[in-house]
PDB file of C-alpha atoms in Angstrom:
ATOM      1  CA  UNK A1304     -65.551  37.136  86.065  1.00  0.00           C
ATOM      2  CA  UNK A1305     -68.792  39.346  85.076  1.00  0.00           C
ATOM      3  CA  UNK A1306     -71.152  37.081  83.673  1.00  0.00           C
ATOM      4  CA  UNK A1307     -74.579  38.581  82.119  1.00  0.00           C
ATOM      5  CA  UNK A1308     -77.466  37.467  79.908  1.00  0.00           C
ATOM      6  CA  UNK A1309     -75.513  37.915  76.895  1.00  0.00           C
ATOM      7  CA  UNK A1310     -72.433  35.427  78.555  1.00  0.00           C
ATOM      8  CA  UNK A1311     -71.821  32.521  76.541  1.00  0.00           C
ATOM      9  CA  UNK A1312     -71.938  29.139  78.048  1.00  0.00           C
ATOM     10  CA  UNK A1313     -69.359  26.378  77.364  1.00  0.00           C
ATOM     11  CA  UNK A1314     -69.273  23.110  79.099  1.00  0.00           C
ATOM     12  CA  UNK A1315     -66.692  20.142  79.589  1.00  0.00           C
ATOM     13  CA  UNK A1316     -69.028  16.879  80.276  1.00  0.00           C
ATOM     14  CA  UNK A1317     -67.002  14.234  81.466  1.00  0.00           C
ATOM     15  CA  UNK A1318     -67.845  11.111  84.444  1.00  0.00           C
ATOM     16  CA  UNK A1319     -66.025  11.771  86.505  1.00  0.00           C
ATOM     17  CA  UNK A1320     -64.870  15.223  86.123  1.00  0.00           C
ATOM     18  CA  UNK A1321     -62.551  16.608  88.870  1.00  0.00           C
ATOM     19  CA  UNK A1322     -59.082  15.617  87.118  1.00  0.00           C
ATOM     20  CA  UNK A1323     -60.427  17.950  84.060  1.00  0.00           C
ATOM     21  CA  UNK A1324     -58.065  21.550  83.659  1.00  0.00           C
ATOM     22  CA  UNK A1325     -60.647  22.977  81.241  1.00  0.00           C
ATOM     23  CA  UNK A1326     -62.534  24.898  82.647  1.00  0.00           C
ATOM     24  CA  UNK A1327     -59.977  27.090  84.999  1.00  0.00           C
ATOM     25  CA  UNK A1328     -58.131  27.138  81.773  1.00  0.00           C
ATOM     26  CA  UNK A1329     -60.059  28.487  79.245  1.00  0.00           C
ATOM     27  CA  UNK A1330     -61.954  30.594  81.671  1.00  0.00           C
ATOM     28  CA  UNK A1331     -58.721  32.318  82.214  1.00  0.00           C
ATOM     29  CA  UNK A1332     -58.114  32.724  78.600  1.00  0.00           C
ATOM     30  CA  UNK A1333     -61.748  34.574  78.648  1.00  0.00           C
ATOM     31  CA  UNK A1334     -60.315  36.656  81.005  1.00  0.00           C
ATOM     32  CA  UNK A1335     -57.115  37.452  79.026  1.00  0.00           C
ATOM     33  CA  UNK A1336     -58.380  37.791  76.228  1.00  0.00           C
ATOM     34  CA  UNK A1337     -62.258  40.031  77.500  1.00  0.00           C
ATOM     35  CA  UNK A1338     -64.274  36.981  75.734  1.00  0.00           C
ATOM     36  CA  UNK A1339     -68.006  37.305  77.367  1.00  0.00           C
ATOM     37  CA  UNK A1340     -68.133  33.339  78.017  1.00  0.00           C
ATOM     38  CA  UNK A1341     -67.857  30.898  80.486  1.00  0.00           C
ATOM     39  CA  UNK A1342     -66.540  27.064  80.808  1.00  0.00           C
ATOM     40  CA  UNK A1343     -68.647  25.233  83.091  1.00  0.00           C
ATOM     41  CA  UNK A1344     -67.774  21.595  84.346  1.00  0.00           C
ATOM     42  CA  UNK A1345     -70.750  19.497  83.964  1.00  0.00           C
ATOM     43  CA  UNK A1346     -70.530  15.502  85.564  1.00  0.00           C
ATOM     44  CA  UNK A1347     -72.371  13.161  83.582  1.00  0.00           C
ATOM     45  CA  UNK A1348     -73.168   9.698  83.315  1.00  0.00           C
ATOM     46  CA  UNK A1349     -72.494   7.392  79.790  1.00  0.00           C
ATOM     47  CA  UNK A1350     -76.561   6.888  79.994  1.00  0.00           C
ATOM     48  CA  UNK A1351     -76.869  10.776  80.159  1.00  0.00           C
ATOM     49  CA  UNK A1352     -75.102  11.625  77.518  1.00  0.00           C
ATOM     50  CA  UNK A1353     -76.521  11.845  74.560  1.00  0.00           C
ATOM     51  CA  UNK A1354     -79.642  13.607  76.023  1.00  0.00           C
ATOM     52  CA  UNK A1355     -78.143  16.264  78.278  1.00  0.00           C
ATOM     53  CA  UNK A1356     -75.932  17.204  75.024  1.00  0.00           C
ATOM     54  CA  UNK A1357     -79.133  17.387  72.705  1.00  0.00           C
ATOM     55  CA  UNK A1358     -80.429  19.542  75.715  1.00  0.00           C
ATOM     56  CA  UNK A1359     -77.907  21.954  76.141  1.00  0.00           C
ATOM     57  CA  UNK A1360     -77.803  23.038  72.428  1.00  0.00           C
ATOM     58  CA  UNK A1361     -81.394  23.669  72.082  1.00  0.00           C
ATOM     59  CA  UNK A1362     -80.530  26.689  74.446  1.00  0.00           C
ATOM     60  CA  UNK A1363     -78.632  29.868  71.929  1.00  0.00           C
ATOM     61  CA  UNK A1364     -76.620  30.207  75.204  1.00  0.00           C
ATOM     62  CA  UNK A1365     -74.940  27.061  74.969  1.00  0.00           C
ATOM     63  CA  UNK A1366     -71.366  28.153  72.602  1.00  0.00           C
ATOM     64  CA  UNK A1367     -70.126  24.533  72.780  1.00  0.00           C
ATOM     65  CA  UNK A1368     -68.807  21.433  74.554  1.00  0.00           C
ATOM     66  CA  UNK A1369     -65.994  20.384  75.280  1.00  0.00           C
ATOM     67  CA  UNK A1370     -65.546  16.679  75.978  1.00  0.00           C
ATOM     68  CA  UNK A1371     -63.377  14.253  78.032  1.00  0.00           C
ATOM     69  CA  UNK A1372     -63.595  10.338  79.131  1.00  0.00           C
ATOM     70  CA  UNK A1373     -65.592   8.452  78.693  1.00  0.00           C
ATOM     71  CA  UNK A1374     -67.763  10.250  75.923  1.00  0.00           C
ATOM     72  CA  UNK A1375     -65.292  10.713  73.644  1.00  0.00           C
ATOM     73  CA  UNK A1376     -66.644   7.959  71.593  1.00  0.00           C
ATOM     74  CA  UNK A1377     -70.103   8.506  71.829  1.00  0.00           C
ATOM     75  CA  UNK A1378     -70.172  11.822  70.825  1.00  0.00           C
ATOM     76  CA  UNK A1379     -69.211  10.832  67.313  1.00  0.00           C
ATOM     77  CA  UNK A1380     -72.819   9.519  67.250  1.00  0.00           C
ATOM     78  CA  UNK A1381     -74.251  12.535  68.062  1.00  0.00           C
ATOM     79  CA  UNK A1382     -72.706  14.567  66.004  1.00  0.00           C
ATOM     80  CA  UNK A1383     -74.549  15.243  62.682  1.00  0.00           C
ATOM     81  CA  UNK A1384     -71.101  15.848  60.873  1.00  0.00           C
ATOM     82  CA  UNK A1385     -67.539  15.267  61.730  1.00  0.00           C
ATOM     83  CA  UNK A1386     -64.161  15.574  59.942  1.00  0.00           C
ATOM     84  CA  UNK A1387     -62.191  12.137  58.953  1.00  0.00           C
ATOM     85  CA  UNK A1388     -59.743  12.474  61.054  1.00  0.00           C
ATOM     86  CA  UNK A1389     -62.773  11.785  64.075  1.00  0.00           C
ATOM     87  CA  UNK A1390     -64.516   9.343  62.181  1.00  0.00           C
ATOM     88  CA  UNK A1391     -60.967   7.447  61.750  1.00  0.00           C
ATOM     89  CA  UNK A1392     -60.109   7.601  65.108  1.00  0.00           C
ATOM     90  CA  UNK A1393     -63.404   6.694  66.250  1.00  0.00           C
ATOM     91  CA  UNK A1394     -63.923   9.821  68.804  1.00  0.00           C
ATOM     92  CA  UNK A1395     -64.695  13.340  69.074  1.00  0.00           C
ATOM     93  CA  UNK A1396     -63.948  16.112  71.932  1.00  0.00           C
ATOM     94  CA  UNK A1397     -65.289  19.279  70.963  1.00  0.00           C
ATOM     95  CA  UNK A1398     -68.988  19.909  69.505  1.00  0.00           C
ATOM     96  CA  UNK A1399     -70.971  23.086  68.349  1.00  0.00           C
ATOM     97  CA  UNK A1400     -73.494  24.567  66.873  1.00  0.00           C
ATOM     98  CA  UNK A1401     -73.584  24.939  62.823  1.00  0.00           C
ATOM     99  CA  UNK A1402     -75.071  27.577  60.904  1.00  0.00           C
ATOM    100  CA  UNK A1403     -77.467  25.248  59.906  1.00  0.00           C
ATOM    101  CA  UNK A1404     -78.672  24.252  63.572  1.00  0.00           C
ATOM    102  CA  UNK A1405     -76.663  20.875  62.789  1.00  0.00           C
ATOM    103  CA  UNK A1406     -74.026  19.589  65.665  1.00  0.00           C
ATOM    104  CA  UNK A1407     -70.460  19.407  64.052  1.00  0.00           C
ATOM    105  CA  UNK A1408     -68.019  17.429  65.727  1.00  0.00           C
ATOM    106  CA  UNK A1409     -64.087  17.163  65.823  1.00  0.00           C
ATOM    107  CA  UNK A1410     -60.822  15.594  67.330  1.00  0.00           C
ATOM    108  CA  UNK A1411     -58.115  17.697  68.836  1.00  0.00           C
ATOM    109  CA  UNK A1412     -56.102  15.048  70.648  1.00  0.00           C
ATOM    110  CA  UNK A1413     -54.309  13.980  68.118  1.00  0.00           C
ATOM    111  CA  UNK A1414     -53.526  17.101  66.622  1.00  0.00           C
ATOM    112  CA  UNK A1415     -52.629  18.506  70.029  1.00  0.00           C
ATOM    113  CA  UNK A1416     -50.243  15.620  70.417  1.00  0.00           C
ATOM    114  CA  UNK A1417     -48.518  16.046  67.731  1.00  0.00           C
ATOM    115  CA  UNK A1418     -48.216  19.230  68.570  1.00  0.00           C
ATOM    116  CA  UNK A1419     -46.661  18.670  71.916  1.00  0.00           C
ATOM    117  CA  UNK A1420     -44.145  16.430  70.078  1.00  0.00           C
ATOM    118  CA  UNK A1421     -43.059  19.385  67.937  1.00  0.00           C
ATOM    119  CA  UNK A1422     -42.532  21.840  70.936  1.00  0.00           C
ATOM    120  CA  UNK A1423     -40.549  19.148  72.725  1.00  0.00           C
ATOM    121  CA  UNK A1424     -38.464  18.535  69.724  1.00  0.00           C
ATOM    122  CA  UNK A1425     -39.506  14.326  69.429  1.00  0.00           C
ATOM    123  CA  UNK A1426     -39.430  12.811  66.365  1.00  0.00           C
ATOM    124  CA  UNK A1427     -42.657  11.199  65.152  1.00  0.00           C
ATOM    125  CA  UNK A1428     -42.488  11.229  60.749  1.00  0.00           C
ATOM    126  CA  UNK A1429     -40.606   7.559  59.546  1.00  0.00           C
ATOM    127  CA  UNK A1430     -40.001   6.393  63.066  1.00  0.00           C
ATOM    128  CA  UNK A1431     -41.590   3.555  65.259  1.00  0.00           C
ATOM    129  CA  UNK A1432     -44.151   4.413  67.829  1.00  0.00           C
ATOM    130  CA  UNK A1433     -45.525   1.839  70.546  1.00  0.00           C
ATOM    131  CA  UNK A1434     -48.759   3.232  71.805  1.00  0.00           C
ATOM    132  CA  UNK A1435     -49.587   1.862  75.417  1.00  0.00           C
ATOM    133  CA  UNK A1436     -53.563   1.701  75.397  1.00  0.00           C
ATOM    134  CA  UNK A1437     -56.096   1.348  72.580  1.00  0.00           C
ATOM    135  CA  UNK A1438     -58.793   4.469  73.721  1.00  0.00           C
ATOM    136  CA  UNK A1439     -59.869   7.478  72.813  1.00  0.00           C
ATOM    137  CA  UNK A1440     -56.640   9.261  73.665  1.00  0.00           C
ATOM    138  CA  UNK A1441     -54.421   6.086  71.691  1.00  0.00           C
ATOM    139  CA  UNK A1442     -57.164   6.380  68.177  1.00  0.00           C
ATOM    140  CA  UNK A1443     -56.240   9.998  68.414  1.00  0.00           C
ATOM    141  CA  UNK A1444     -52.543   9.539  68.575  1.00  0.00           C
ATOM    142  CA  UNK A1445     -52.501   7.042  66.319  1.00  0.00           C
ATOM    143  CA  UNK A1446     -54.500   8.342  63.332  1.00  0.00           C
ATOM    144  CA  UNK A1447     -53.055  11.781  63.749  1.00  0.00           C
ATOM    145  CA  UNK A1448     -49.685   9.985  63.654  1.00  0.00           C
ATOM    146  CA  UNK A1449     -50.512   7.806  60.584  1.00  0.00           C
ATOM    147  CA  UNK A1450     -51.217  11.081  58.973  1.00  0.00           C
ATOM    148  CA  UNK A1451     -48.095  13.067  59.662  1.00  0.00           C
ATOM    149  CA  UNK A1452     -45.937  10.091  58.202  1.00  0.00           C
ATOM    150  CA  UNK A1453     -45.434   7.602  61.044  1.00  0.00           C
ATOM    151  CA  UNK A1454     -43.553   4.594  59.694  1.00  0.00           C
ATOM    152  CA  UNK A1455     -44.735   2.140  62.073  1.00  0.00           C
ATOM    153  CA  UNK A1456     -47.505   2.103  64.941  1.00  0.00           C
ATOM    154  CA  UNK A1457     -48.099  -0.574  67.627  1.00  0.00           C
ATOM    155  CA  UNK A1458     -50.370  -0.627  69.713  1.00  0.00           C
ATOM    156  CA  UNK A1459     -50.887  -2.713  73.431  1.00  0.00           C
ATOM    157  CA  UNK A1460     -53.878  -2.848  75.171  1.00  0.00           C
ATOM    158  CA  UNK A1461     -55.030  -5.480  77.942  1.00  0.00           C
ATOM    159  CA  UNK A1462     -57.823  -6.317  75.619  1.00  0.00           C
ATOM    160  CA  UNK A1463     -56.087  -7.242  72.367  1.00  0.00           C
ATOM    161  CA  UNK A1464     -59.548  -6.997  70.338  1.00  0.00           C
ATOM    162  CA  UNK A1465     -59.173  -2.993  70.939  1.00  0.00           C
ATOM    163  CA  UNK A1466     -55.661  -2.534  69.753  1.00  0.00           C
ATOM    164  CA  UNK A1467     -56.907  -4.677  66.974  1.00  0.00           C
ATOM    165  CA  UNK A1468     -59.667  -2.710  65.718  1.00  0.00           C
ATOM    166  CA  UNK A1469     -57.701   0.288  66.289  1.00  0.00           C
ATOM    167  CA  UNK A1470     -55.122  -0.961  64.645  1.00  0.00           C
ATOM    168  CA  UNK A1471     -56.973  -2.179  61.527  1.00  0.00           C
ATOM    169  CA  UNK A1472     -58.969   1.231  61.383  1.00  0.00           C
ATOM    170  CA  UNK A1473     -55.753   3.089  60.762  1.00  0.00           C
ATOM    171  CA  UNK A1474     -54.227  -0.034  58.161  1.00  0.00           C
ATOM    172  CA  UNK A1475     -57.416   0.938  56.301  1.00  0.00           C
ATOM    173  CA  UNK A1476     -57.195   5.214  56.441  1.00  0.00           C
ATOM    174  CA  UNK A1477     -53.557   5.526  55.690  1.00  0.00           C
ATOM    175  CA  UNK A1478     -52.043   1.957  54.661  1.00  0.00           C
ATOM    176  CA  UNK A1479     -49.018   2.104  57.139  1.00  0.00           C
ATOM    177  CA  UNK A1480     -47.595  -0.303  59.162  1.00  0.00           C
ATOM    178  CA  UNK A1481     -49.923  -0.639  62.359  1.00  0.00           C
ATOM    179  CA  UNK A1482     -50.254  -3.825  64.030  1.00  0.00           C
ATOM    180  CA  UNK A1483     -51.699  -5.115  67.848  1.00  0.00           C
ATOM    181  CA  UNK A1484     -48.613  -5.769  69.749  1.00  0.00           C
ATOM    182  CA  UNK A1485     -48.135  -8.630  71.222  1.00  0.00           C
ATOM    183  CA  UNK A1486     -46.760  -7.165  74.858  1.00  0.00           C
ATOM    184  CA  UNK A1487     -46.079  -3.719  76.500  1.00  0.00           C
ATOM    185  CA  UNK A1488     -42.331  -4.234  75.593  1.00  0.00           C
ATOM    186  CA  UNK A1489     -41.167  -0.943  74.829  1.00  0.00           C
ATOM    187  CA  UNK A1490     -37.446  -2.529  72.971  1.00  0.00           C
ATOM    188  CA  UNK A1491     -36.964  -1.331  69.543  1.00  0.00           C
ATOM    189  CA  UNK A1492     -39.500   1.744  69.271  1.00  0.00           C
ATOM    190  CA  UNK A1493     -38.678   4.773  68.834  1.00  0.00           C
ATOM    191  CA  UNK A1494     -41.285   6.764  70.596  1.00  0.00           C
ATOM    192  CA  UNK A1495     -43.114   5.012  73.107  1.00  0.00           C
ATOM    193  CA  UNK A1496     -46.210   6.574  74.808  1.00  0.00           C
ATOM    194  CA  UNK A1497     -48.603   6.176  77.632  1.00  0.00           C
ATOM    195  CA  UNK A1498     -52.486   6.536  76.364  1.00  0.00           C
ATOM    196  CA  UNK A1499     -53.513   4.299  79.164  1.00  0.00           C
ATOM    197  CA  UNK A1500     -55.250   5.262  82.690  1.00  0.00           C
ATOM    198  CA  UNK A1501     -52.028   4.114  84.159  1.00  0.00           C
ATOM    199  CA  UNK A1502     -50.400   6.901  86.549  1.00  0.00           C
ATOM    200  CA  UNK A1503     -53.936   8.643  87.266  1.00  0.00           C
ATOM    201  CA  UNK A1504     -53.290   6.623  90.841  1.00  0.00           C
ATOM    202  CA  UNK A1505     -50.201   7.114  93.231  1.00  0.00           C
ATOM    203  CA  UNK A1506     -50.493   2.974  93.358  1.00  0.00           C
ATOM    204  CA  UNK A1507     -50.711   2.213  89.137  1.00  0.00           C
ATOM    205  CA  UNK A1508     -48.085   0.047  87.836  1.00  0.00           C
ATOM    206  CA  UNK A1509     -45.492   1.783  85.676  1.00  0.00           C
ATOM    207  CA  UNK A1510     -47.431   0.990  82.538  1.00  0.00           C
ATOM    208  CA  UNK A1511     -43.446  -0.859  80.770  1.00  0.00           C
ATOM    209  CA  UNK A1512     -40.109  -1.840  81.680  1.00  0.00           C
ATOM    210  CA  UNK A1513     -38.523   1.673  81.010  1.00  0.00           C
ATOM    211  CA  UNK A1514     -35.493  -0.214  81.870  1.00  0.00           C
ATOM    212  CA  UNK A1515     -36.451  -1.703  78.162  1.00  0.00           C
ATOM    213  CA  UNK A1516     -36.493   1.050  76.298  1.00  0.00           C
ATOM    214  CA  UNK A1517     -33.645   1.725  73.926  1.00  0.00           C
ATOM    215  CA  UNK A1518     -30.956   4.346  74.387  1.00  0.00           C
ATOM    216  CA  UNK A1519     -32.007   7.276  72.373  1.00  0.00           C
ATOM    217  CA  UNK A1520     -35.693   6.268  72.739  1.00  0.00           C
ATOM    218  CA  UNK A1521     -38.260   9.111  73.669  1.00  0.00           C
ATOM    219  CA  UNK A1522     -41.580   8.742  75.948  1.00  0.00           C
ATOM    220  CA  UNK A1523     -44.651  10.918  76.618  1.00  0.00           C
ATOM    221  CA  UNK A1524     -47.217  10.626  78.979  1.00  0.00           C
ATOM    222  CA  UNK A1525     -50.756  12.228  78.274  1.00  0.00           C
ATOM    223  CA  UNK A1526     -51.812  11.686  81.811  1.00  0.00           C
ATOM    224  CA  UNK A1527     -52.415  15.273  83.248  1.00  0.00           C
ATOM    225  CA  UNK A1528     -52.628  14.038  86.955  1.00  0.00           C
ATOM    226  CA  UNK A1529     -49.742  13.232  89.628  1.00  0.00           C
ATOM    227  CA  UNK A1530     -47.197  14.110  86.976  1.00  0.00           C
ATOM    228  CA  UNK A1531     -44.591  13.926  87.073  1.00  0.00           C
ATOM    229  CA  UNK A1532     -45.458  10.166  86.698  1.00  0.00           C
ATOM    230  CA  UNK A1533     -43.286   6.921  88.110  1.00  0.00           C
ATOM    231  CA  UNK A1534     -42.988   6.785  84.084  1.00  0.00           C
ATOM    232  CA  UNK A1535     -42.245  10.291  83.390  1.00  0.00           C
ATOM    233  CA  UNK A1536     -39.173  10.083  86.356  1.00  0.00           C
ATOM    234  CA  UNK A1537     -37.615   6.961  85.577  1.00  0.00           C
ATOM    235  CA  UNK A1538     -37.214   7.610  81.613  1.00  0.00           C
ATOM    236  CA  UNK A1539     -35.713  10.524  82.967  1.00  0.00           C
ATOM    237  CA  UNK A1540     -33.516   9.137  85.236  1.00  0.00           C
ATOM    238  CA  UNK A1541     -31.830   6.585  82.819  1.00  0.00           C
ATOM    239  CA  UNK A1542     -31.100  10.461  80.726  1.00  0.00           C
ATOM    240  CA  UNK A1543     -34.089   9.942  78.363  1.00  0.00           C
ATOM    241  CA  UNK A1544     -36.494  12.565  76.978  1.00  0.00           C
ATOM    242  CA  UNK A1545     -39.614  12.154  78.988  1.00  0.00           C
ATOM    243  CA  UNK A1546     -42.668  14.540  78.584  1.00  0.00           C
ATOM    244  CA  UNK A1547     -45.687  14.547  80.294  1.00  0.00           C
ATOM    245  CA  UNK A1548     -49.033  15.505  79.357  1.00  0.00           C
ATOM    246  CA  UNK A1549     -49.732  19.140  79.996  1.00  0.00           C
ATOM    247  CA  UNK A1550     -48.377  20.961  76.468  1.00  0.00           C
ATOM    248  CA  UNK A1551     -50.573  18.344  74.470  1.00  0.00           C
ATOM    249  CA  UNK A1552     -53.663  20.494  76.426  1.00  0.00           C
ATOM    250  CA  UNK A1553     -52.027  24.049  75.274  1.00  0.00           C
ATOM    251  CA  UNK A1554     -51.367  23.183  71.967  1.00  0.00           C
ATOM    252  CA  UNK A1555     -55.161  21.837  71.548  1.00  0.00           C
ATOM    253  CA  UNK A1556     -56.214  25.484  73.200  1.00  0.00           C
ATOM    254  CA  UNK A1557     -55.814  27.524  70.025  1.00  0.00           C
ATOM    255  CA  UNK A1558     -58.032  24.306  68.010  1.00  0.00           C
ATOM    256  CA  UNK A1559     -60.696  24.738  70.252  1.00  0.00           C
ATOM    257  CA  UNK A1560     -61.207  28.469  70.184  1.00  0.00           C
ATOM    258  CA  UNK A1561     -60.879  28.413  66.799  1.00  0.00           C
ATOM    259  CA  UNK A1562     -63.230  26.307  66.253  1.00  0.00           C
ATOM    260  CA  UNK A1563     -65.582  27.664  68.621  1.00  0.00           C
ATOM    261  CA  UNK A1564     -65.057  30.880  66.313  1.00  0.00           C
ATOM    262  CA  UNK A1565     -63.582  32.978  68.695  1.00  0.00           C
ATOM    263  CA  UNK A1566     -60.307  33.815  66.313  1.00  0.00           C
ATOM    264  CA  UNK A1567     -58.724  36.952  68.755  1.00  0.00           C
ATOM    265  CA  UNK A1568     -58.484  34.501  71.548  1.00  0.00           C
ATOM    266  CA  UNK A1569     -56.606  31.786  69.561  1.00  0.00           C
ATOM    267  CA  UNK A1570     -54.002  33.886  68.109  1.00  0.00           C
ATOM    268  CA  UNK A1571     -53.434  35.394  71.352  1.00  0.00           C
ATOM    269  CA  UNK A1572     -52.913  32.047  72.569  1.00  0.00           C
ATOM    270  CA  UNK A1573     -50.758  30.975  69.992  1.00  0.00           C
ATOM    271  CA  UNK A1574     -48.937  33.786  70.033  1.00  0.00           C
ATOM    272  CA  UNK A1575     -48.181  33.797  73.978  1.00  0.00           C
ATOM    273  CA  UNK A1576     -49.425  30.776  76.228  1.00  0.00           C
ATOM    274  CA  UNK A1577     -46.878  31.668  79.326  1.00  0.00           C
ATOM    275  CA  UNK A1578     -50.110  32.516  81.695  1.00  0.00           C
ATOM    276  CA  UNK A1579     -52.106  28.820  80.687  1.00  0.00           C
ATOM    277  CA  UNK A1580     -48.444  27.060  81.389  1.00  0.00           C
ATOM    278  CA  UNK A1581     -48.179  28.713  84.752  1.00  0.00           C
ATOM    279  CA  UNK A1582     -51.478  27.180  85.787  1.00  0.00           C
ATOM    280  CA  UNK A1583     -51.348  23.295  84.923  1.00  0.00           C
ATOM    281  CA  UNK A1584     -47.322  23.101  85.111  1.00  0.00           C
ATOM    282  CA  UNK A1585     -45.867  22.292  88.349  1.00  0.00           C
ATOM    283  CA  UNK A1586     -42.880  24.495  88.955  1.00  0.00           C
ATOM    284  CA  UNK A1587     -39.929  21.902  88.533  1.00  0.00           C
ATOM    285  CA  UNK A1588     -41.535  20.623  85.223  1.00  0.00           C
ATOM    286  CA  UNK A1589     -42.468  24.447  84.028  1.00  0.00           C
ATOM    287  CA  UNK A1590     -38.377  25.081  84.640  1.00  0.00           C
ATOM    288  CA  UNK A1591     -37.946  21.959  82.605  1.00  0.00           C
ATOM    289  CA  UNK A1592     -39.800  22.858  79.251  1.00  0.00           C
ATOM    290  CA  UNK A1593     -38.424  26.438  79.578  1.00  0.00           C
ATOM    291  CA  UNK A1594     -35.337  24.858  79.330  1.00  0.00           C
ATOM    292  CA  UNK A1595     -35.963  22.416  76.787  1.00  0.00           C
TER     293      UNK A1595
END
């Protein structure tokens, strides 16, 4: 990588940071695709935040941020403008620059979830979803799922006043069906997905009873790390479609550079993304989606 004074600088701010695939991601679609920029991990602190970001875009080097846990949330507050799809879901993972010198935020989770759903050929529109975890990943999922025509959306979390907020911001956006469930019982959903931190550790509980889930049911996984996941193998085992993670992060790869304004990149991406799933796939799940 030849980096010079004209080089663009991104950065990915998350606490911690070392489970992030950003950077060696979309520095290798730089490469690919002869962008002049760079994506540079930065680690900081919930305290931090708001200042280092106000920081970094006073410099004309800075292209953009990308963001991960936990700022998802506060970033919304920094932003000067953000679409309604962030403002619904209460987060916001990529910021930049506006003609005017304003920050302008927006959500990509969701979008890239969906997304992910498509390529693996789960249904999402009239059916009914039970989303494990009331965060920034779950108010992505579930507003970007109330908008494509989700029947139904529960939601579990450990602390029931999250799923209930959640659920009552979505109620409000799109008037659907969304509730706080009362348990992690995964019987009579449809689609049933982990947006929890359970599976980021070898020792994490299976986050349900997949022996629960209905025949015909579908689960994904967002987690990124030690996939496949306890979850992702034992929906598997009992012949289920189980996905994990990785495709929700290139889908959201074209939404970024896009809205970073780097067009050539994007379409290149969306046009071929073999390389990017050769880097975060590991081999027997890679076989798996070329398969699917």
């Amino acid at each position: 990588m030849k980096i010079t004074g004209n080089t663009q600088v991104f950065f990915v701010i998350a606490d911690p940071i070392g489970q992030v695939r950003a950077p060696e991601l979309f520095n290798r679609v730089f490469e690919l695709h002869g962008v002049d920029a760079v994506v540079v991990p930065l680690q900081v602190a919930a305290e931090d935040f708001e200042p280092t970001v106000r920081a970094l875009f006073r410099s004309p080097s800075t292209g953009g941020v990308f963001l991960s846990i936990p700022h998802k949330p506060a970033a919304l507050t920094v932003a000067d403008r953000c679409s309604e799809l962030a403002e619904v879901a209460g987060a916001v993972n990529a910021l930049r620059r506006g003609r005017d010198g304003a920050i302008e935020g927006e959500l990509f989770d969701g979008l890239g979830f969906v997304k992910a759903l498509d390529d693996a050929h789960i249904a999402y529109a009239g059916r009914r979803v039970l989303l494990i975890g009331a965060g920034g990943a779950a108010s992505a999922a579930a507003a970007t799922l109330a908008a494509r025509g989700t029947s139904e959306i529960a939601i579990f979390d450990p602390v029931a006043d999250k799923a209930m907020q959640l659920a009552s911001r979505i109620v409000s956006a799109f008037r659907i069906d969304a509730y706080a469930a009362a348990s992690n019982d995964p019987a009579g959903y449809d689609l049933v997905v982990n947006v929890s931190p359970l599976g980021m550790k070898t020792d994490d509980p299976v986050p349900f009873d997949v022996a629960r889930l209905d025949d015909g049911a579908a689960v994904f996984d967002v987690l990124m790390k030690n996939q496949p996941t306890p979850l992702v193998r034992a929906a598997r085992a009992r012949g289920l479609t189980a996905e994990p993670g990785f495709e929700m992060l290139i889908q959201q790869a074209p939404l970024y550079l896009r809205f970073f304004g780097l067009e050539a990149a994007a379409s290149g991406i969306e046009n071929d993304a073999s390389a990017l799933r050769a880097m975060i796939y590991p081999p027997e799940l890679l076989d798996s989606h070329r398969l699917s």
